[in-house]
XYZ file of C-alpha atoms in Angstrom:
558
model
C 5.579 -9.299 -3.886
C 6.636 -6.237 -5.582
C 10.230 -7.529 -5.641
C 8.694 -10.924 -6.928
C 6.717 -9.190 -9.576
C 9.825 -7.274 -10.838
C 11.817 -10.421 -10.996
C 8.996 -12.368 -12.627
C 8.819 -9.728 -15.330
C 12.645 -9.981 -15.787
C 12.283 -13.688 -16.051
C 9.421 -13.541 -18.608
C 11.736 -11.283 -20.790
C 14.528 -13.824 -20.653
C 12.116 -16.657 -21.404
C 10.775 -15.036 -24.385
C 14.327 -14.164 -25.538
C 14.993 -17.974 -25.367
C 11.929 -19.008 -27.529
C 11.925 -16.092 -29.959
C 15.287 -14.295 -30.044
C 14.471 -12.502 -33.297
C 11.369 -10.614 -31.722
C 11.382 -7.325 -29.501
C 9.997 -8.380 -25.940
C 9.737 -5.338 -23.923
C 5.949 -4.793 -24.542
C 5.308 -8.444 -24.224
C 7.312 -9.025 -20.944
C 4.097 -8.045 -18.853
C 1.499 -9.721 -16.713
C -2.300 -9.010 -16.269
C -4.527 -9.770 -13.549
C -7.012 -12.508 -14.521
C -10.647 -11.434 -14.694
C -11.533 -14.396 -12.441
C -9.536 -15.545 -9.369
C -10.017 -19.199 -10.464
C -7.676 -18.566 -13.226
C -4.667 -17.881 -10.984
C -3.001 -14.620 -9.728
C -1.263 -13.457 -12.915
C -1.734 -14.036 -16.597
C 0.517 -13.639 -19.603
C -0.664 -13.194 -23.287
C 2.757 -13.050 -24.950
C 2.247 -16.433 -26.828
C -0.915 -15.220 -28.460
C 0.787 -11.952 -29.424
C 3.783 -13.806 -30.851
C 1.864 -16.472 -32.656
C 1.010 -14.466 -35.865
C 4.493 -12.933 -36.388
C 6.067 -16.497 -35.845
C 3.299 -18.278 -37.738
C 3.047 -20.733 -34.755
C 0.063 -22.299 -32.943
C -0.386 -20.214 -29.991
C -0.991 -23.110 -27.482
C 2.148 -24.899 -28.739
C 4.099 -21.526 -28.277
C 2.566 -21.117 -24.845
C 3.973 -24.725 -23.959
C 7.375 -23.726 -25.035
C 7.143 -20.524 -23.145
C 6.207 -22.291 -19.962
C 9.122 -24.707 -20.336
C 11.387 -21.654 -20.689
C 9.805 -19.952 -17.648
C 10.229 -23.041 -15.449
C 13.988 -22.790 -16.081
C 14.140 -19.393 -14.536
C 15.203 -18.922 -10.929
C 12.541 -16.286 -10.176
C 9.838 -18.674 -11.587
C 11.121 -21.481 -9.289
C 11.290 -19.194 -6.257
C 7.931 -17.432 -6.495
C 5.354 -19.454 -8.593
C 3.653 -22.522 -7.521
C 2.297 -23.513 -10.965
C 1.830 -22.418 -14.482
C -0.905 -23.747 -16.886
C -2.206 -23.134 -20.376
C -5.703 -21.733 -20.786
C -8.153 -21.027 -23.699
C -6.489 -20.185 -27.040
C -2.901 -19.723 -25.398
C -3.138 -17.686 -22.194
C -0.575 -18.745 -19.432
C -1.822 -18.559 -16.000
C 0.443 -18.266 -13.014
C -0.407 -19.188 -9.488
C 1.926 -17.779 -7.001
C 3.170 -19.432 -3.720
C 1.386 -18.264 -0.599
C 4.455 -16.799 0.654
C 4.962 -14.616 -2.455
C 1.494 -13.011 -1.859
C 2.149 -12.575 1.850
C 5.364 -10.669 1.005
C 3.475 -7.545 0.195
C 2.272 -6.894 3.613
C 5.784 -6.444 5.025
C 6.738 -4.305 1.948
C 3.756 -1.963 2.390
C 4.364 -1.582 6.385
C 8.197 -0.889 5.719
C 7.669 1.704 3.214
C 4.529 3.317 4.787
C 3.448 6.601 2.875
C 6.147 5.965 0.382
C 4.759 2.646 -0.826
C 4.022 2.436 -4.579
C 6.250 5.640 -5.141
C 9.369 5.611 -7.255
C 12.718 7.313 -6.386
C 13.435 10.870 -7.440
C 14.589 11.232 -10.975
C 15.730 14.063 -13.274
C 12.363 14.518 -15.042
C 10.762 17.928 -14.862
C 7.100 18.147 -15.502
C 4.974 21.383 -16.045
C 1.271 20.977 -15.535
C -0.969 23.959 -16.617
C -4.577 23.606 -15.287
C -7.515 25.596 -14.205
C -6.153 28.770 -15.974
C -9.459 30.675 -15.542
C -9.673 34.329 -16.493
C -10.486 36.451 -13.436
C -14.059 37.449 -14.829
C -16.298 35.571 -12.050
C -16.150 32.765 -9.530
C -14.755 29.254 -10.491
C -17.612 27.104 -11.908
C -17.823 23.140 -11.672
C -15.937 22.740 -14.898
C -12.908 24.620 -13.365
C -13.527 22.314 -10.415
C -13.066 19.181 -12.643
C -10.047 20.665 -14.088
C -8.521 21.423 -10.538
C -9.213 17.845 -9.378
C -7.845 16.417 -12.588
C -4.765 18.741 -12.693
C -3.873 18.308 -9.170
C -4.104 14.402 -9.320
C -2.053 14.339 -12.347
C 0.670 16.576 -10.536
C 0.557 13.956 -7.560
C 0.918 11.075 -9.850
C 3.872 12.327 -11.534
C 5.390 13.311 -8.161
C 4.780 9.740 -7.125
C 6.929 8.596 -9.972
C 9.845 10.771 -8.948
C 9.306 13.771 -11.232
C 9.659 17.406 -9.981
C 6.421 18.908 -10.827
C 5.488 22.633 -11.346
C 2.004 23.769 -11.165
C 1.103 26.682 -13.558
C -2.037 28.809 -13.709
C -2.231 31.122 -17.017
C -4.738 33.741 -17.254
C -5.386 36.917 -19.120
C -5.566 40.495 -17.131
C -6.553 42.366 -20.295
C -8.600 41.833 -23.304
C -12.537 41.925 -24.128
C -13.554 39.767 -21.075
C -11.559 41.951 -18.753
C -12.959 45.117 -20.334
C -16.247 43.629 -19.789
C -15.776 42.897 -16.124
C -14.281 46.511 -15.598
C -17.457 48.035 -17.466
C -19.971 45.971 -15.267
C -18.122 46.939 -12.146
C -18.170 50.444 -13.095
C -21.960 50.286 -13.742
C -22.511 48.785 -10.324
C -20.368 51.556 -8.729
C -22.532 54.084 -10.548
C -25.746 52.654 -8.964
C -26.906 50.638 -11.965
C -28.197 47.028 -11.666
C -29.286 44.246 -14.053
C -32.486 45.097 -15.630
C -31.995 49.090 -15.537
C -32.199 50.610 -18.962
C -28.657 51.854 -18.987
C -27.170 48.452 -17.693
C -24.588 47.202 -20.419
C -25.925 44.444 -22.611
C -23.027 42.191 -22.180
C -22.459 42.952 -18.624
C -21.904 40.160 -15.969
C -24.921 40.024 -13.761
C -23.864 38.023 -10.913
C -24.096 39.231 -7.178
C -20.346 39.166 -6.947
C -20.119 42.178 -9.246
C -22.024 44.365 -6.575
C -19.526 43.152 -4.003
C -16.505 44.300 -5.960
C -18.222 47.497 -6.473
C -19.030 48.143 -2.809
C -15.379 47.300 -1.750
C -14.016 49.486 -4.580
C -16.045 52.243 -3.192
C -14.685 51.647 0.363
C -11.080 52.020 -0.945
C -10.257 48.590 0.177
C -6.959 46.561 -0.682
C -7.233 43.095 -2.067
C -4.355 40.707 -2.146
C -4.121 37.459 -4.380
C -1.254 35.024 -4.567
C 0.026 36.820 -7.397
C -1.039 40.483 -7.028
C -2.503 43.165 -4.752
C -4.282 46.455 -5.392
C -5.768 49.277 -3.392
C -9.033 50.830 -4.779
C -9.125 54.595 -5.541
C -12.933 54.804 -5.002
C -13.215 57.104 -7.827
C -16.186 55.809 -10.083
C -14.525 57.298 -13.277
C -11.182 55.510 -12.755
C -11.908 52.678 -15.063
C -8.238 51.298 -15.258
C -8.206 51.379 -11.559
C -11.544 49.517 -11.453
C -10.094 46.902 -13.930
C -7.019 46.324 -11.766
C -9.152 46.039 -8.531
C -11.612 43.755 -10.118
C -8.951 41.350 -11.436
C -7.125 41.477 -8.067
C -10.512 40.791 -6.154
C -11.480 37.874 -8.297
C -7.953 36.410 -8.359
C -8.330 36.613 -4.461
C -11.766 34.806 -4.663
C -10.182 32.006 -6.872
C -7.507 31.547 -4.417
C -9.879 31.061 -1.761
C -11.788 28.646 -3.826
C -8.642 26.703 -4.696
C -7.493 26.862 -0.924
C -10.935 25.211 0.006
C -10.257 22.586 -2.490
C -6.652 21.843 -1.525
C -5.109 23.131 -4.539
C -2.045 25.178 -4.912
C 0.074 26.573 -7.630
C 3.688 27.322 -8.016
C 3.627 29.865 -10.859
C 1.195 32.375 -12.377
C 1.666 33.337 -16.012
C -0.189 36.468 -17.555
C -1.268 36.285 -21.132
C -0.494 40.118 -21.499
C 3.243 39.500 -20.513
C 3.622 37.674 -23.807
C 2.806 40.936 -25.490
C 4.554 43.416 -23.173
C 7.728 41.255 -23.170
C 7.744 41.042 -27.112
C 7.459 37.300 -26.976
C 4.478 37.248 -29.494
C 6.137 39.396 -32.164
C 9.419 37.653 -31.658
C 7.391 34.088 -32.189
C 5.700 35.556 -35.350
C 9.010 36.883 -36.657
C 10.517 33.192 -36.156
C 7.774 31.778 -38.097
C 8.269 34.372 -40.904
C 11.940 33.914 -41.211
C 11.565 30.070 -41.261
C 9.289 30.436 -44.459
C 6.402 29.000 -42.749
C 3.980 31.789 -43.491
C 2.388 33.627 -46.328
C 0.166 36.749 -46.703
C -3.150 36.485 -48.504
C -6.137 38.884 -48.228
C -4.357 41.248 -46.040
C -3.691 38.521 -43.493
C -0.681 36.679 -42.267
C -1.253 32.907 -42.524
C 0.639 29.860 -40.924
C 1.238 26.750 -43.219
C 0.013 24.491 -40.596
C -1.004 21.921 -43.115
C 2.630 21.131 -43.380
C 2.263 19.701 -39.930
C -0.978 17.755 -40.377
C -3.686 20.354 -39.594
C -6.552 20.247 -42.018
C -6.220 23.908 -43.282
C -3.767 26.660 -42.902
C -4.681 29.116 -39.988
C -4.581 32.976 -39.812
C -1.965 34.362 -37.469
C -2.498 37.999 -37.949
C -5.974 39.492 -39.248
C -6.067 42.136 -41.932
C -6.770 44.609 -39.105
C -3.395 43.915 -37.271
C -4.795 41.977 -34.285
C -3.427 38.447 -33.603
C -5.562 35.336 -33.574
C -5.870 33.694 -30.258
C -3.585 30.741 -31.095
C -0.538 32.912 -31.725
C -0.025 33.767 -27.892
C -0.504 30.249 -27.171
C 2.407 29.228 -29.533
C 4.556 31.949 -27.852
C 3.635 30.653 -24.288
C 4.601 27.108 -25.173
C 7.780 28.115 -26.585
C 8.417 29.928 -23.387
C 7.767 26.621 -21.445
C 10.346 24.850 -23.676
C 12.755 27.598 -23.241
C 12.382 27.228 -19.384
C 13.573 23.564 -19.872
C 10.371 21.571 -19.553
C 10.465 18.619 -21.900
C 7.184 17.236 -20.375
C 4.441 19.600 -20.371
C 0.683 18.962 -19.676
C -2.239 21.169 -20.463
C -5.462 20.192 -18.630
C -8.319 21.936 -20.496
C -11.977 21.798 -21.481
C -12.972 19.799 -24.482
C -13.773 23.054 -26.248
C -10.035 23.405 -26.788
C -9.890 20.437 -29.032
C -9.632 22.467 -32.173
C -6.569 24.398 -31.000
C -4.397 21.369 -30.486
C -3.262 20.827 -33.995
C -2.461 24.636 -34.769
C -0.648 25.047 -31.574
C 1.405 21.929 -32.303
C 1.897 22.854 -35.930
C 3.280 26.458 -34.853
C 5.644 24.862 -32.289
C 7.105 22.686 -34.900
C 7.289 25.431 -37.386
C 9.211 27.727 -35.143
C 12.191 25.395 -35.406
C 13.554 25.355 -31.959
C 13.611 21.384 -31.415
C 10.154 20.934 -30.056
C 8.726 17.635 -31.003
C 5.603 16.857 -32.865
C 3.483 15.723 -29.778
C 4.392 18.631 -27.585
C 2.512 19.459 -25.393
C 0.294 16.765 -23.979
C -3.359 17.364 -23.422
C -6.062 16.169 -21.074
C -9.371 17.329 -22.300
C -12.338 17.226 -19.957
C -16.018 17.381 -20.654
C -18.311 19.561 -18.633
C -20.217 18.526 -15.536
C -23.981 18.435 -15.105
C -25.024 19.115 -11.492
C -28.207 17.452 -10.307
C -30.031 18.096 -6.847
C -33.366 16.876 -5.636
C -33.548 14.942 -8.890
C -33.455 18.220 -10.926
C -30.469 19.809 -12.870
C -29.082 22.815 -11.179
C -28.026 25.422 -13.614
C -27.965 28.721 -11.896
C -26.094 30.029 -8.744
C -27.313 33.376 -7.276
C -23.631 34.263 -6.457
C -22.392 33.585 -10.105
C -25.499 34.599 -12.021
C -25.490 31.821 -14.730
C -23.634 28.704 -13.314
C -22.981 26.512 -10.351
C -19.751 27.335 -8.740
C -17.097 25.227 -7.405
C -17.607 26.807 -3.853
C -21.459 25.746 -4.258
C -20.365 22.001 -4.628
C -18.160 22.136 -1.592
C -20.623 23.894 0.562
C -23.370 21.479 -0.456
C -21.283 18.181 0.064
C -17.520 18.260 1.227
C -14.274 18.773 -0.308
C -13.571 15.069 -0.266
C -16.631 14.275 -2.063
C -16.221 16.956 -4.855
C -12.600 15.827 -5.365
C -13.339 12.092 -5.609
C -16.526 12.373 -7.687
C -14.722 14.781 -10.277
C -11.852 12.377 -11.065
C -13.969 9.186 -10.754
C -14.585 9.202 -14.577
C -12.484 9.515 -17.618
C -11.934 13.003 -18.269
C -13.293 12.845 -21.763
C -16.701 11.556 -20.761
C -19.778 13.496 -19.628
C -20.218 13.492 -15.794
C -23.225 13.882 -13.675
C -22.472 15.370 -10.259
C -25.420 14.051 -8.056
C -25.330 16.198 -4.919
C -27.784 13.883 -3.237
C -25.591 10.761 -3.720
C -22.466 12.715 -2.648
C -24.268 13.113 0.827
C -25.268 9.426 1.312
C -23.694 7.514 4.057
C -23.960 4.030 2.363
C -22.335 1.893 -0.270
C -23.888 3.775 -2.999
C -21.668 6.648 -2.420
C -18.304 5.840 -3.805
C -16.098 8.189 -1.550
C -18.014 7.055 1.523
C -17.462 3.346 0.799
C -13.683 3.900 0.252
C -13.238 6.213 3.296
C -15.435 3.817 5.389
C -13.063 1.044 4.733
C -10.186 2.948 5.972
C -12.076 4.114 9.252
C -13.346 0.536 9.747
C -9.809 -0.890 9.661
C -8.801 1.835 12.118
C -11.478 0.702 14.484
C -10.491 -2.744 14.515
C -6.683 -1.991 14.844
C -7.764 0.466 17.820
C -9.502 -2.691 19.375
C -6.778 -5.208 18.649
C -3.548 -2.778 19.444
C -2.117 -1.457 16.538
C 1.458 -2.147 17.852
C 0.695 -5.848 16.898
C 0.056 -4.881 13.312
C 3.616 -5.256 11.817
C 5.259 -7.285 9.307
C 7.128 -9.380 11.987
C 3.823 -11.392 12.359
C 3.643 -15.038 11.022
C 2.153 -14.149 7.651
C 2.044 -17.711 6.616
C -1.272 -18.050 8.590
C -2.863 -15.794 5.898
C -4.302 -18.478 3.640
C -8.016 -17.581 3.216
C -9.157 -16.894 -0.284
C -10.370 -13.277 0.839
C -6.853 -12.762 2.181
C -5.123 -13.828 -0.968
C -7.510 -11.528 -3.030
C -6.714 -8.708 -0.800
C -3.085 -9.096 -0.860
C -3.055 -9.393 -4.736
C -4.822 -6.034 -4.868
C -2.318 -4.375 -2.505
C 0.541 -5.592 -4.859
C -1.333 -3.959 -7.751
C -0.899 -0.677 -6.391
C 2.667 0.281 -7.631
C 1.958 -0.701 -11.372
C -1.489 1.057 -11.410
C 0.359 4.260 -10.267
C 2.965 3.931 -12.825
C 0.311 3.194 -15.717
C -2.064 6.049 -14.558
C 0.833 8.591 -14.655
C 2.020 7.135 -17.930
C -1.651 7.410 -19.458
C -2.584 10.617 -17.755
C -5.434 8.806 -16.138
C -6.085 9.817 -12.519
C -9.396 8.011 -12.693
C -7.581 4.761 -12.473
C -6.589 5.600 -8.903
C -10.375 6.098 -7.962
C -11.280 2.745 -9.809
C -8.377 0.883 -7.763
C -9.435 2.489 -4.446
C -13.018 1.180 -5.000
C -11.779 -2.148 -5.809
C -9.423 -2.228 -2.957
C -12.374 -1.196 -0.564
C -14.657 -3.840 -1.989
C -11.813 -6.603 -1.485
C -11.528 -5.269 2.223
C -15.256 -5.206 2.849
C -15.613 -8.802 1.511
C -12.761 -10.000 3.811
C -14.273 -8.065 6.782
C -17.734 -9.972 6.122
C -15.894 -13.341 5.941
C -13.480 -13.579 8.751
C -12.972 -12.645 12.393
C -10.007 -10.484 13.113
C -9.814 -10.454 16.919
C -9.902 -14.038 18.216
C -8.353 -16.442 20.569
C -5.436 -17.354 18.234
C -3.006 -14.820 18.794
C -0.633 -15.537 15.884
C -3.470 -15.488 13.489
C -4.943 -12.253 15.129
C -1.513 -10.456 14.637
C -1.185 -11.711 11.163
C -4.630 -10.361 10.214
C -4.030 -7.095 11.928
C -0.727 -6.771 9.703
C -2.841 -7.243 6.688
C -5.546 -4.593 7.877
C -2.709 -2.222 8.725
C -1.121 -2.521 5.178
C -4.585 -2.148 3.544
C -5.206 0.875 5.597
C -1.769 2.347 4.395
C -2.348 1.646 0.695
C -6.079 3.131 0.966
C -4.468 6.227 2.663
C -1.691 6.511 -0.022
C -4.264 6.233 -2.886
C -6.774 8.775 -1.254
C -3.700 11.240 -0.698
C -2.877 10.935 -4.309
C -6.395 12.448 -5.246
C -6.389 15.035 -2.486
C -8.990 13.142 -0.469
C -8.651 12.566 3.263
C -8.476 9.092 4.991
C -10.560 9.492 8.205
C -10.000 7.285 10.997
C -13.619 7.662 12.415
C -16.958 8.273 10.408
C-alpha cells in the first residue's frame, strides 16, 4: 500500500496540473485520513483550496478533479470509488487488495519498514546539556527523551545524526559546587553557622566529599580525575566534583538508554579564542557599537526587539556571546541542520543568538538553528505533588522516576505530549497495568499479538498468505493504520514532533485491541487463520518499530 499511496500522490499532482496548470500543486498533492471510516479511506481537500485563487465553485472543481483522477492509471489500479462530500471534499475508497498490500510490505521490510534510504543530510542535535552541578532532574529527563527521539526520527529518514552534550566546567555554578564540596570535606553540613549561604545542600555533595578524601578516581565518558585528598586543594576539588557528577550523569543516561557522540565544553570557547574571534568578526562587520562603556550588538537589524549587550563595562561577556561562538563552530563543522532541545526558559535567547549568527556574516541563514523548547514536568505521587528528592536536595531526579516506575514508562510518558505543553507525570498511573496507562496499553498490544502468534505458529504469519480473505471492517481499519506509519514518521521528523509517534502507537494499539475483540484468529479455516496471523505479525512489527523510535521496549510477555 505504500507504493499505492506514492503512485496516488503522483496521480493527484498530474490531475491537478490538468485542471489548473497555472497553479503550484506540490502542497496540494496530498491525502488525509478521513475522521470517520464511513467517509472512505483517503480524503483530498485540493478542490476547496484551489477554489478561491481560481474563483470557482469548490464542488464543481471537485467534479473536474475527479474526472481528471479517473483518467490516471494509478487511480484505476488502486481505487474502487471517488465521491464528492460536503463543500468540496473528495473521498477515495481503495480496493481491498490495495489495503491488503501493506501486510506483505511490512513483513518484507521488517525493522526497516517506514524508514528511508540513507542520504547526504548531516544533523547535529544538542540536548540535555546539563552543567555538572547535581543529579539530572525530571526536566533533563524530558529533554533526554525528546532529544533522543528526534535523533532516531532523523535517522529513520536516512540522515547521519550526531548527538552532542554541551556543558560548562567553570563559571559561578561550578565554583559554588567546589565550595560546597570543600565545606563538606571540612566537616560542615547544611544548617551549620559556617555553611556557605549559596551552597548546594543535597546528600550527593557529601558523597563527593567522602570519595575525594578517599583519593578515589572517577571516570566519565569525556573525563577522568584522581582526588588528592587535600581539603585545601580547591582546584582539585572542582575538577574531581565535575568528573564525579559527569560520571553520575552518564549513569543516569545509560539507565535511560541515551548516548552521546560528542561532548563540548563551554570553557573551550574561551581557551581556544573562539569567543574573542567571534566578537572581532562582529566588530569588523560593523554590527556593534559602544555605549556606556559596554559593547552592543545591533540585533534589531535582524528582528530582535532591542539591541543586546555583548561585553559589559567590566569586561565580562554576556551569556549569549559564547552561544553565538558555539553555533558558528557547529556551522564550521559542516552541520547545516542543527537542532537544540532546551527548556522554555531559553526562549528569550533565540532571537539574539540568531541575530549574532547572521551578523557574523559566514553564510548562516536566518532560521539557524532550529529549537524545540519544552516546559517543565510536575511529578504526582499518591495524589500529591512531589517536589523534593533527598538525594538532590531540592527537586525530583530522573533516577527517582526510573526507580519508581520503569525506563519504558518514563520514556513514553515524557514524549507523550507536545514539548511546549505542561506535563504532569503521574507515578501511580505509570504503575497501572490496565488500559488507563498508555505505555502498558501499547506494550500489551504487542505482547498479546506475540501470544497469539506463539499459539498459531509464527511461521505461518507471512506475506504469502491469501490476504484477500481479510475483508472485515476491523481488518480494513488496522491495515490503513499500518499504511499511515511511513508518512507519520516523515511528518514527525519534519515537524520535530516525536509526540506524534506516541499518538500513532496509541491509535494503532486501539485498532488492534478492537480487532482482537471482534474476530477469532485461530479457527478451522486454515487460509483465513494464516491471513489473520500475517496481519497480526505485521502489526507487531510496526508496534515494535514505533516503540524503538522512542526508546521503549516491545515485550513479548507481560
